[in-house]
PDB file of C-alpha atoms in Angstrom:
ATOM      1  CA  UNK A  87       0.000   0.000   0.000  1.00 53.00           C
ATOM      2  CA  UNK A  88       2.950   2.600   1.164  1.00 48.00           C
ATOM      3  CA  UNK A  89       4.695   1.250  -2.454  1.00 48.00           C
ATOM      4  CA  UNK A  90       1.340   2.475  -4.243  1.00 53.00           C
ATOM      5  CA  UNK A  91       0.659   5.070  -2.558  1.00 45.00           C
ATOM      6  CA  UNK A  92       5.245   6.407  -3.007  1.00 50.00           C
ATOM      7  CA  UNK A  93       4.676   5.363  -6.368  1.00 55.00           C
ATOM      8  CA  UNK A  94       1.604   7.031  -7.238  1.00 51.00           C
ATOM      9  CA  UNK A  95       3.038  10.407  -5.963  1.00 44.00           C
ATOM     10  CA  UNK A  96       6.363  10.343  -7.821  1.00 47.00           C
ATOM     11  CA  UNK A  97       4.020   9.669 -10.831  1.00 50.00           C
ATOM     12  CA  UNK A  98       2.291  12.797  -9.685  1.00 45.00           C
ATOM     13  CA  UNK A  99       5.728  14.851  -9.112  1.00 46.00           C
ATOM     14  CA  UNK A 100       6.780  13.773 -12.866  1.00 50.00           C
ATOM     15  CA  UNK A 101       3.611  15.125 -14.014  1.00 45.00           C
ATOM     16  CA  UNK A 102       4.067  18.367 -12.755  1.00 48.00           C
ATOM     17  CA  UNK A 103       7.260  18.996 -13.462  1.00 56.00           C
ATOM     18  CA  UNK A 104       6.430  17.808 -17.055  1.00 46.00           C
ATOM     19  CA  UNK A 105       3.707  20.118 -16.943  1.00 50.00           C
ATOM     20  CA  UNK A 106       6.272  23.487 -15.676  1.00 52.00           C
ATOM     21  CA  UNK A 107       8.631  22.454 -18.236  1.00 47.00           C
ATOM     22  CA  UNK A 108       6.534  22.728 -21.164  1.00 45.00           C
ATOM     23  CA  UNK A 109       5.200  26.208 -19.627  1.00 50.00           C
ATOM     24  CA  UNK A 110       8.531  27.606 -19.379  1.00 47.00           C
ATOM     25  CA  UNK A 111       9.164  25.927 -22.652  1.00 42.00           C
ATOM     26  CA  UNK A 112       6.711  27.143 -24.712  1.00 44.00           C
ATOM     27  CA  UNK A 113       7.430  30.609 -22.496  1.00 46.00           C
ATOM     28  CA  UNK A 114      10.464  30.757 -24.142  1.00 43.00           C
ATOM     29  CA  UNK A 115       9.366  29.792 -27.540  1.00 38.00           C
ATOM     30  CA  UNK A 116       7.299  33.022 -27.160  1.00 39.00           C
ATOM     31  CA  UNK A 117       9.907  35.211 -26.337  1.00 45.00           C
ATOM     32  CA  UNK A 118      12.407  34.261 -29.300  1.00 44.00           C
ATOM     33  CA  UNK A 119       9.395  34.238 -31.719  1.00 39.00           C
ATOM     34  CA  UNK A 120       8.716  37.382 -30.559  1.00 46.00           C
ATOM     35  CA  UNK A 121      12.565  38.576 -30.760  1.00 47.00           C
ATOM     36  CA  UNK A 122      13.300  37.677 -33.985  1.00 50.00           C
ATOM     37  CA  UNK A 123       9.794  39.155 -35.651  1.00 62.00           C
ATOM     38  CA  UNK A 124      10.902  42.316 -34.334  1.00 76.00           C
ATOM     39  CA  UNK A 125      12.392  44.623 -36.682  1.00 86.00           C
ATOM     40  CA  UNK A 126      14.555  47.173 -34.567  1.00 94.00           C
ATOM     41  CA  UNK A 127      16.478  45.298 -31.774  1.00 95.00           C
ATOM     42  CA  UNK A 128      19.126  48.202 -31.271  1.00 97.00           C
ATOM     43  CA  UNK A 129      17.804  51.380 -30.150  1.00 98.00           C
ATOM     44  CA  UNK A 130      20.264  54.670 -30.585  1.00 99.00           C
ATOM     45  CA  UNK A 131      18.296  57.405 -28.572  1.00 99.00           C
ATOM     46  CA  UNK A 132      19.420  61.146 -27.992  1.00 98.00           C
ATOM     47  CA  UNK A 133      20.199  62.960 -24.498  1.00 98.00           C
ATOM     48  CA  UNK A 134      18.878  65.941 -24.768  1.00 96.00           C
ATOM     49  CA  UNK A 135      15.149  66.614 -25.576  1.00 96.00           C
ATOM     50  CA  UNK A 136      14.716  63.582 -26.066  1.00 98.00           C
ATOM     51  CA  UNK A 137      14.913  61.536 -23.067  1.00 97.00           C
ATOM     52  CA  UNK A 138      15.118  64.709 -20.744  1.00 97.00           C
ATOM     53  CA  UNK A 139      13.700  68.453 -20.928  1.00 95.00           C
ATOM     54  CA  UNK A 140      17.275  70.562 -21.999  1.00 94.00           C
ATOM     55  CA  UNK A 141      15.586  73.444 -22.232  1.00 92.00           C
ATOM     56  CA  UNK A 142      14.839  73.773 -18.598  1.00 92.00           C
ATOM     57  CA  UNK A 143      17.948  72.545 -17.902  1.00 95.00           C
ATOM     58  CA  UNK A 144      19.636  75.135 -20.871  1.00 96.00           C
ATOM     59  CA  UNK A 145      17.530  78.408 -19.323  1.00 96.00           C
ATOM     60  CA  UNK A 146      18.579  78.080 -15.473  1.00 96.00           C
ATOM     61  CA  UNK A 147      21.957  77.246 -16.708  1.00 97.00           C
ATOM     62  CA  UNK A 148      21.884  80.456 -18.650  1.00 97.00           C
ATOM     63  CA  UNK A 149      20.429  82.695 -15.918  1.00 97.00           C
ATOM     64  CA  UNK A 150      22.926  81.127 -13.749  1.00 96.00           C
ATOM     65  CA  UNK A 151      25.693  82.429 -15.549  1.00 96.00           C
ATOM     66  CA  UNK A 152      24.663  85.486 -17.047  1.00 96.00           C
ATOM     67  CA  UNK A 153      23.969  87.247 -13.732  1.00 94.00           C
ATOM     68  CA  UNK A 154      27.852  87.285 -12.696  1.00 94.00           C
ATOM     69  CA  UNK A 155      28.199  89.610 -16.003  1.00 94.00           C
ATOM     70  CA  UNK A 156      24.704  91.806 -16.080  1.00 91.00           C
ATOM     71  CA  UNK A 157      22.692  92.385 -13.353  1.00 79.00           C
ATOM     72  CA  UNK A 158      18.947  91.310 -15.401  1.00 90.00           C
ATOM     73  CA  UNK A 159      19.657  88.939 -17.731  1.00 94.00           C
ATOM     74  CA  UNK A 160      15.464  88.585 -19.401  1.00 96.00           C
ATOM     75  CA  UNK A 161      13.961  85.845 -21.666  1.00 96.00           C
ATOM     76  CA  UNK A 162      14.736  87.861 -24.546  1.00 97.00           C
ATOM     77  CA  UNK A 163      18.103  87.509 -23.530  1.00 97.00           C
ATOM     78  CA  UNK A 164      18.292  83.828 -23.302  1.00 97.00           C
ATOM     79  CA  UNK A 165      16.558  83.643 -26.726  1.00 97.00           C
ATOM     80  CA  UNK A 166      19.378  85.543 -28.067  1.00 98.00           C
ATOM     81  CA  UNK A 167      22.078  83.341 -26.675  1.00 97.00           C
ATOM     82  CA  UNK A 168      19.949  79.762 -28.006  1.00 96.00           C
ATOM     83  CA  UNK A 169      20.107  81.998 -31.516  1.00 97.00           C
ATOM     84  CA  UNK A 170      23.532  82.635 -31.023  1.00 97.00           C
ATOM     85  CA  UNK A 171      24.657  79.338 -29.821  1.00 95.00           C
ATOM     86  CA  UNK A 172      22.509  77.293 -32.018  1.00 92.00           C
ATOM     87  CA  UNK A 173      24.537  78.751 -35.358  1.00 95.00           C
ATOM     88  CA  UNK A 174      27.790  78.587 -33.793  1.00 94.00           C
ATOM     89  CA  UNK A 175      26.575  74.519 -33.610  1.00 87.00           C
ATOM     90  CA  UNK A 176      25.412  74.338 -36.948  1.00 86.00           C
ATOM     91  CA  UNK A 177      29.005  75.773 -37.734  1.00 90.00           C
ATOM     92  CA  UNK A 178      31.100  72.979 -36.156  1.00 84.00           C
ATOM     93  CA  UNK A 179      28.654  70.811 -37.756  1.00 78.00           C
ATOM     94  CA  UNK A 180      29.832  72.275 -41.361  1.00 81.00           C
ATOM     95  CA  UNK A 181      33.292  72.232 -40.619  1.00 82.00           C
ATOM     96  CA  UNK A 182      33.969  76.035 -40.197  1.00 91.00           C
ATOM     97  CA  UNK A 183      34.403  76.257 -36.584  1.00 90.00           C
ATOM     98  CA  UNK A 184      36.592  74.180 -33.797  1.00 89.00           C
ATOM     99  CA  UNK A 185      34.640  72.718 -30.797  1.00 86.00           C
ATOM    100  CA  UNK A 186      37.046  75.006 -28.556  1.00 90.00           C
ATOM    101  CA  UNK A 187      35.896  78.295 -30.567  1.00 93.00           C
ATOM    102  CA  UNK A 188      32.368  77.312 -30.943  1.00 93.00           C
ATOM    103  CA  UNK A 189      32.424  76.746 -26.526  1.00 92.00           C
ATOM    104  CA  UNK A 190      34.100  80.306 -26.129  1.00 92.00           C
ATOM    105  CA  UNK A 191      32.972  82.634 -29.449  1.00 96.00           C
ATOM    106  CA  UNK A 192      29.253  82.063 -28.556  1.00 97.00           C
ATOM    107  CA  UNK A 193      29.566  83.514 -25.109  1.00 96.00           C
ATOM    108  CA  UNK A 194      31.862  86.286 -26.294  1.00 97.00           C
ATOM    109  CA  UNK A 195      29.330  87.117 -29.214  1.00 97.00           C
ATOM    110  CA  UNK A 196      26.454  86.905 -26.816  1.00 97.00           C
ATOM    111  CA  UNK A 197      28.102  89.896 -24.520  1.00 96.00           C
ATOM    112  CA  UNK A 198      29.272  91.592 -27.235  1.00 96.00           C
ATOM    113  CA  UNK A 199      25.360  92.532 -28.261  1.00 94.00           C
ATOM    114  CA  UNK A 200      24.981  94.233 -24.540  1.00 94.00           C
ATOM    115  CA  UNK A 201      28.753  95.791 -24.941  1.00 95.00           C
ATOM    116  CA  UNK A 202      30.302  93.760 -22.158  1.00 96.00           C
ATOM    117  CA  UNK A 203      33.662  91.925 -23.178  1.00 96.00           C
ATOM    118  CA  UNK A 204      34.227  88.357 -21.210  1.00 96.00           C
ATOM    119  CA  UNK A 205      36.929  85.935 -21.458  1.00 97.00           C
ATOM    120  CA  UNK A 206      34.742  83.166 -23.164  1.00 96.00           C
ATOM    121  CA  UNK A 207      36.493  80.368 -21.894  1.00 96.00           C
ATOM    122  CA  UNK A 208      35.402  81.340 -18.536  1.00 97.00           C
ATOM    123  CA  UNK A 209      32.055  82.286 -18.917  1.00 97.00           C
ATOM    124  CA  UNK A 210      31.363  78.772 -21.180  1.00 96.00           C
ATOM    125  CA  UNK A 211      33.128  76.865 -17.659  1.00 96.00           C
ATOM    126  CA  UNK A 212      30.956  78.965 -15.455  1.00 97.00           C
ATOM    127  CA  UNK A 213      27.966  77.744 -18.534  1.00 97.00           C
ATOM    128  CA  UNK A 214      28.719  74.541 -18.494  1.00 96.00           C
ATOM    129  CA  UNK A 215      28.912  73.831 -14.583  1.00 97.00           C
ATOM    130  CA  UNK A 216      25.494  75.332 -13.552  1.00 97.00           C
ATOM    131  CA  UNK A 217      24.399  73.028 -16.595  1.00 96.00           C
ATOM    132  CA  UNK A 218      25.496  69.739 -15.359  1.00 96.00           C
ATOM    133  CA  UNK A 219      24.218  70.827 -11.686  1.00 95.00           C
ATOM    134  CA  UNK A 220      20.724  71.759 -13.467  1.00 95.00           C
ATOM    135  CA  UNK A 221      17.873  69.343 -11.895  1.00 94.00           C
ATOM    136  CA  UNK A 222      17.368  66.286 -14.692  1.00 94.00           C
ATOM    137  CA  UNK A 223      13.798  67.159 -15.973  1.00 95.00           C
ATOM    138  CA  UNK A 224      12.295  63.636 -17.522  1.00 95.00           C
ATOM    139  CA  UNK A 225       9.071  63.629 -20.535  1.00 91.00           C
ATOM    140  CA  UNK A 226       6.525  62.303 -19.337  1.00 87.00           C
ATOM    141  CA  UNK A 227       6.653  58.347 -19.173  1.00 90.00           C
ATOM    142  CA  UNK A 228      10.529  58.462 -20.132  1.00 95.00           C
ATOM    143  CA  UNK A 229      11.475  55.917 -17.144  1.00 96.00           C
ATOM    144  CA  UNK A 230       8.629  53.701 -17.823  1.00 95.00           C
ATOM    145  CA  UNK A 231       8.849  53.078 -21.790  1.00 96.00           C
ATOM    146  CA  UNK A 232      12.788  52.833 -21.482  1.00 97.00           C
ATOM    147  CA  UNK A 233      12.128  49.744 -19.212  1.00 96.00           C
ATOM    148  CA  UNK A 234       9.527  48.440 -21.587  1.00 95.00           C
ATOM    149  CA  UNK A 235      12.272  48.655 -24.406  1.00 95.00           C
ATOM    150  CA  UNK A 236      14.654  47.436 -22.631  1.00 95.00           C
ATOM    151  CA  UNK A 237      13.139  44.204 -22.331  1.00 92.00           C
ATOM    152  CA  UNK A 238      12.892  43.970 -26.147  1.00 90.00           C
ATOM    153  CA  UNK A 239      16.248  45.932 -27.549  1.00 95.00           C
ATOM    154  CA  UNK A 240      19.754  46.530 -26.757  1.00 96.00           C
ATOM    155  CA  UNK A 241      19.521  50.274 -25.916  1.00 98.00           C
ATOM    156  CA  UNK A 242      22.469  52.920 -26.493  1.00 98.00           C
ATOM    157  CA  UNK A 243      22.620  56.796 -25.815  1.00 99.00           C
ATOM    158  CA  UNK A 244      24.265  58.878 -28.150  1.00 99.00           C
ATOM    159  CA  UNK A 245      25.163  62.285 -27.602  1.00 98.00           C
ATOM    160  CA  UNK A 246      26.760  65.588 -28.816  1.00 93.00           C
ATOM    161  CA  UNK A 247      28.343  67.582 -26.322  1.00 89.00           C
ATOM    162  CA  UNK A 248      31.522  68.011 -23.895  1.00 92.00           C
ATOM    163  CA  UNK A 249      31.690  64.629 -22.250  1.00 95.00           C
ATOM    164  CA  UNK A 250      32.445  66.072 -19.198  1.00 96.00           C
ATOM    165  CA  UNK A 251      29.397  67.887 -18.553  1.00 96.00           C
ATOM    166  CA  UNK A 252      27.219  64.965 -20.323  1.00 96.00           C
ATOM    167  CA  UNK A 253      29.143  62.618 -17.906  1.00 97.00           C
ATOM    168  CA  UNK A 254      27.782  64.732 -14.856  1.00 97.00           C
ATOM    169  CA  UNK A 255      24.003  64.998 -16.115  1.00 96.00           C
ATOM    170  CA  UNK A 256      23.947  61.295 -17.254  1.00 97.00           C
ATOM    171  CA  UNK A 257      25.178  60.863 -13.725  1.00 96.00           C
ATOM    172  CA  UNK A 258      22.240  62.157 -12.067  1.00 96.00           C
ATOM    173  CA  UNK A 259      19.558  59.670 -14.129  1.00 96.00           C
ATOM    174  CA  UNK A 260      19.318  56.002 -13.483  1.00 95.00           C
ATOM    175  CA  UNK A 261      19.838  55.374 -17.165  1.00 96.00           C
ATOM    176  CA  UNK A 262      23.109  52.884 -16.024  1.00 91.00           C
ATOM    177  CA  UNK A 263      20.827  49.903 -15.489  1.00 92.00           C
ATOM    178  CA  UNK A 264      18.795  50.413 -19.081  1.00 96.00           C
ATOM    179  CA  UNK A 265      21.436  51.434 -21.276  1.00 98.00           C
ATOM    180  CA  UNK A 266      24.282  48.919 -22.446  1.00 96.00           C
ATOM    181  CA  UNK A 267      26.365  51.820 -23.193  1.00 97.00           C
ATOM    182  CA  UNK A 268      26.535  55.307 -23.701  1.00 98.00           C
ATOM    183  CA  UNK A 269      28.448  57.709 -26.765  1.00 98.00           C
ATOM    184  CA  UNK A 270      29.837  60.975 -26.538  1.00 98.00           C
ATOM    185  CA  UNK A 271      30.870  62.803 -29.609  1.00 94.00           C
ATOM    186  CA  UNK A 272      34.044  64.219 -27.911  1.00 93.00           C
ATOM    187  CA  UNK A 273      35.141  60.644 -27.263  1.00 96.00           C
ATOM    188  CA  UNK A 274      34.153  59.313 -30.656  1.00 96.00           C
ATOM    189  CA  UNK A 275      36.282  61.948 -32.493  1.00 92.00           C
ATOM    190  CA  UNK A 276      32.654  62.915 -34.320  1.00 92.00           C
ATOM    191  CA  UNK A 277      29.737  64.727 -33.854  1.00 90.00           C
ATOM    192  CA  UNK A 278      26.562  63.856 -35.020  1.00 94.00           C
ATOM    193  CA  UNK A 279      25.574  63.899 -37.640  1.00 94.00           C
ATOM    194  CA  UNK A 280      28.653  62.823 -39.210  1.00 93.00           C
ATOM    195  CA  UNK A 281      29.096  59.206 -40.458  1.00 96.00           C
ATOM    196  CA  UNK A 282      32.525  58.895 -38.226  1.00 97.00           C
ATOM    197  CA  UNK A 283      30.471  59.010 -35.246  1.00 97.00           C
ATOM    198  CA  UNK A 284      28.408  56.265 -36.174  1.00 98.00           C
ATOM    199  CA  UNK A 285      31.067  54.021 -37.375  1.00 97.00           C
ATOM    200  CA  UNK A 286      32.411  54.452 -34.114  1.00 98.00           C
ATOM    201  CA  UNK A 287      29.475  53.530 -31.844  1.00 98.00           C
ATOM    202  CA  UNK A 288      28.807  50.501 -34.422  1.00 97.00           C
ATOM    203  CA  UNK A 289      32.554  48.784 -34.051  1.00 96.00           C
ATOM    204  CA  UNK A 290      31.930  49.365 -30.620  1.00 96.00           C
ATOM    205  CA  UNK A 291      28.572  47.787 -30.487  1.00 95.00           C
ATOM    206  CA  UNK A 292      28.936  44.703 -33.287  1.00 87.00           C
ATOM    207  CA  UNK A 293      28.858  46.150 -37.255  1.00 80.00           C
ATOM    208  CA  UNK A 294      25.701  43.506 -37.997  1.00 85.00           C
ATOM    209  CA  UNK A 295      23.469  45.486 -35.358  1.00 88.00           C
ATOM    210  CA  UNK A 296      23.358  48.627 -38.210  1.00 93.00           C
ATOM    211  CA  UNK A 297      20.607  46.017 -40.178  1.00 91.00           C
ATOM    212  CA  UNK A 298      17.941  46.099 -36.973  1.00 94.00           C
ATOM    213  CA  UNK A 299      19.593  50.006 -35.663  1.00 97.00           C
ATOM    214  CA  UNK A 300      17.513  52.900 -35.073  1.00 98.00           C
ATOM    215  CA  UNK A 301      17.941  56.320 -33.904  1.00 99.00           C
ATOM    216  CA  UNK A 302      15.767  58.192 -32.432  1.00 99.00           C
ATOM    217  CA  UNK A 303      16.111  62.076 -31.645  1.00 98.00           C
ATOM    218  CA  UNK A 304      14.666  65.394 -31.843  1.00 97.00           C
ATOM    219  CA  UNK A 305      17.079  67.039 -34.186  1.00 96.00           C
ATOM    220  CA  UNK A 306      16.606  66.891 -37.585  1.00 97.00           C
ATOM    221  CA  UNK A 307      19.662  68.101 -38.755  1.00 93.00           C
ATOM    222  CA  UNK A 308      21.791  65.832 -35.899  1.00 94.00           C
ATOM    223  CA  UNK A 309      19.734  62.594 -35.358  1.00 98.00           C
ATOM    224  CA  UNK A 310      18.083  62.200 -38.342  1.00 98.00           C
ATOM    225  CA  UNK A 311      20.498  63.456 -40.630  1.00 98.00           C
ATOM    226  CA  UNK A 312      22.710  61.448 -38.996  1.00 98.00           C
ATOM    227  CA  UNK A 313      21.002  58.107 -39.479  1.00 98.00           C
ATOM    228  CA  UNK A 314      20.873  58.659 -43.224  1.00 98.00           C
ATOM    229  CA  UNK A 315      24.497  58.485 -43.438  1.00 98.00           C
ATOM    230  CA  UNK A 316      24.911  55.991 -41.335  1.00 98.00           C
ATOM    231  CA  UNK A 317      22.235  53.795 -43.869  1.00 97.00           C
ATOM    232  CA  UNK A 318      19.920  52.861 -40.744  1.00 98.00           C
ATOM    233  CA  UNK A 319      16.336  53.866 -39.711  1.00 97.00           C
ATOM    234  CA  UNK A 320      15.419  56.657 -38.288  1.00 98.00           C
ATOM    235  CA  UNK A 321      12.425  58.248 -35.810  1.00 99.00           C
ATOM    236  CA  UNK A 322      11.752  61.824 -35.131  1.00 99.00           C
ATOM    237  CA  UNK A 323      11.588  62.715 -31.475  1.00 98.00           C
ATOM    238  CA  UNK A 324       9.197  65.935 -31.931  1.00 97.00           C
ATOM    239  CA  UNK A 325       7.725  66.199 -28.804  1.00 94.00           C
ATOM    240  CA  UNK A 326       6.670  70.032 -29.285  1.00 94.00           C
ATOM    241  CA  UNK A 327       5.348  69.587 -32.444  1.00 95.00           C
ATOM    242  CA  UNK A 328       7.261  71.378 -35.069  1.00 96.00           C
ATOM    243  CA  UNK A 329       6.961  71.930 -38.458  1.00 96.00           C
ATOM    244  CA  UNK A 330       9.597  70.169 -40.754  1.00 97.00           C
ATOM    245  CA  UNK A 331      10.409  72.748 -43.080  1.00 95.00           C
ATOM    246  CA  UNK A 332      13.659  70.817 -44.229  1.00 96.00           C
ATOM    247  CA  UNK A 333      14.440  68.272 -46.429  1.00 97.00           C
ATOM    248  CA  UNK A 334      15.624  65.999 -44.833  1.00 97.00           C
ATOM    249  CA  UNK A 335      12.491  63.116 -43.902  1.00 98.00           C
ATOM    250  CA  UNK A 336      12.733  60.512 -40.900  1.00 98.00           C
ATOM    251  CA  UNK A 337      11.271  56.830 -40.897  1.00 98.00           C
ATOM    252  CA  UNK A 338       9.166  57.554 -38.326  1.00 98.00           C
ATOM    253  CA  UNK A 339       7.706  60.746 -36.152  1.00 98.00           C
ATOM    254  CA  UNK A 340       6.842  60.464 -32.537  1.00 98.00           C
ATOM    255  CA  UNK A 341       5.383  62.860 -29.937  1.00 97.00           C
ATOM    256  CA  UNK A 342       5.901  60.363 -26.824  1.00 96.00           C
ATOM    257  CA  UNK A 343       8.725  57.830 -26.068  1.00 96.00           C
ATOM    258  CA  UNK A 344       5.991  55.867 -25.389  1.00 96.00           C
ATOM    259  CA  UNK A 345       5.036  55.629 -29.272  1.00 96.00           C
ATOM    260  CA  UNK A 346       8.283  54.094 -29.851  1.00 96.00           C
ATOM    261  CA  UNK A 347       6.709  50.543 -28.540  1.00 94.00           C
ATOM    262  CA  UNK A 348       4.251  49.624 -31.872  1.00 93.00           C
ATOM    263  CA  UNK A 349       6.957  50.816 -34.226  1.00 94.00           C
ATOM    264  CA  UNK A 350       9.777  48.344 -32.711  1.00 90.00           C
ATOM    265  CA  UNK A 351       7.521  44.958 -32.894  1.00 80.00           C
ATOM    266  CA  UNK A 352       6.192  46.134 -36.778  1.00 68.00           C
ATOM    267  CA  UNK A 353       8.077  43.565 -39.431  1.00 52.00           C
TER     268      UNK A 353
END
């Protein structure tokens, strides 16, 4: 009777753990099915304004560092320094100005409009440290849609800017546990949107990723420019809805990170 009665429940033990395996089995069956159908397993994604608010971050920066040279720095004037330092960007970009003049000329051309003469170098060090102590400002559902991803895709940030001060704002995010790895133009050698950059961050990553690679930023003339030259897909991060009076067309145009979920699992 006790033999029956062992027997019967090892019979019953078998069954069950039959039963799990198959669960977990066909659990995992799932997962790779659901892998491989997707079409963009490595995600490139932008810093700023894309996963965090640089504006905010840009203005009390600005403010910051404008009132040890005037005493009322005004909107106005922080529109005329994002004029300013937006073209001296676009410069580098072209090839007509060094990273070290574009850092210190735009500060120096800034002060020159309210006849105040600054040693640029100082006043972009003065910029640049109130900018990487500037409170991280998230979109809304950042956190939550990068864990989604992560589940599904190998994610990467890449970013222009002085890797010091990216280094300190990066610092202040959690973004070490969901990103793999993270690319700063001054330590590539390139700035987006140039095709060195890219080349970099892919012989870093593995070449064959370009084939399911995507970018995904809010500048048109950086990001998406970018991921033309690089030959891999690209998705417009305009989350204040601007017009694109350019020519140059992403893949894909989002308004939320959160958007980003349907067009990684389309085939």
């Amino acid at each position: 009777m006790i033999l029956n009665l062992t027997s019967s429940f090892l019979t019953f033990i078998q069954l069950i753990t039959f039963s799990a395996y198959l669960h977990v089995k066909m659990h995992l069956i799932l997962l790779f099915k659901e892998y491989f159908n997707m079409k963009y397993t490595t995600l490139l994604l932008d810093f700023d304004d894309t996963l965090v608010d640089f504006d905010d971050a840009e203005e009390q920066a600005f403010f910051n560092m404008a009132q040890n040279y005037q005493s009322s720095p005004t909107y106005d004037d922080f529109t005329l320094f994002k004029k300013i330092n937006q073209a001296h960007w676009e410069a580098f970009q072209n090839n007509q100005l060094s990273k070290e003049d574009v850092l210190s000329q735009r500060f120096i051309k800034y002060f020159k409009h309210h006849n105040i003469t600054v040693n640029g170098h100082e006043a972009d060090e003065c910029f640049r440290d109130e900018l990487a102590k500037a409170p991280v400002k998230y979109f809304n559902d950042t956190l939550a849609t990068l864990a989604q991803l992560r589940q599904h895709c190998s994610l990467y940030i890449v970013t222009n800017g002085v890797a010091i001060t990216q280094q300190r704002r990066i610092a202040q995010t959690p973004f070490d546990d969901l990103f793999e790895g993270i690319f700063i133009s001054e330590h590539t050698g390139y700035q987006k949107p140039m095709s060195g950059f890219f080349d970099y961050v892919f012989n870093h990553i593995k070449p064959t990723a370009r084939s399911t690679a995507m970018i995904i930023g809010d500048s048109l003339t950086s990001d998406i420019l970018g991921g033309h030259n690089a030959n891999i897909a690209t998705c417009w991060f305009n989350y204040r809805n601007k017009t694109n009076s350019t020519a140059i067309k992403p893949d894909f145009e989002i308004r939320t990170l959160a958007e980003l979920l349907p067009i990684i699992q389309s085939t």
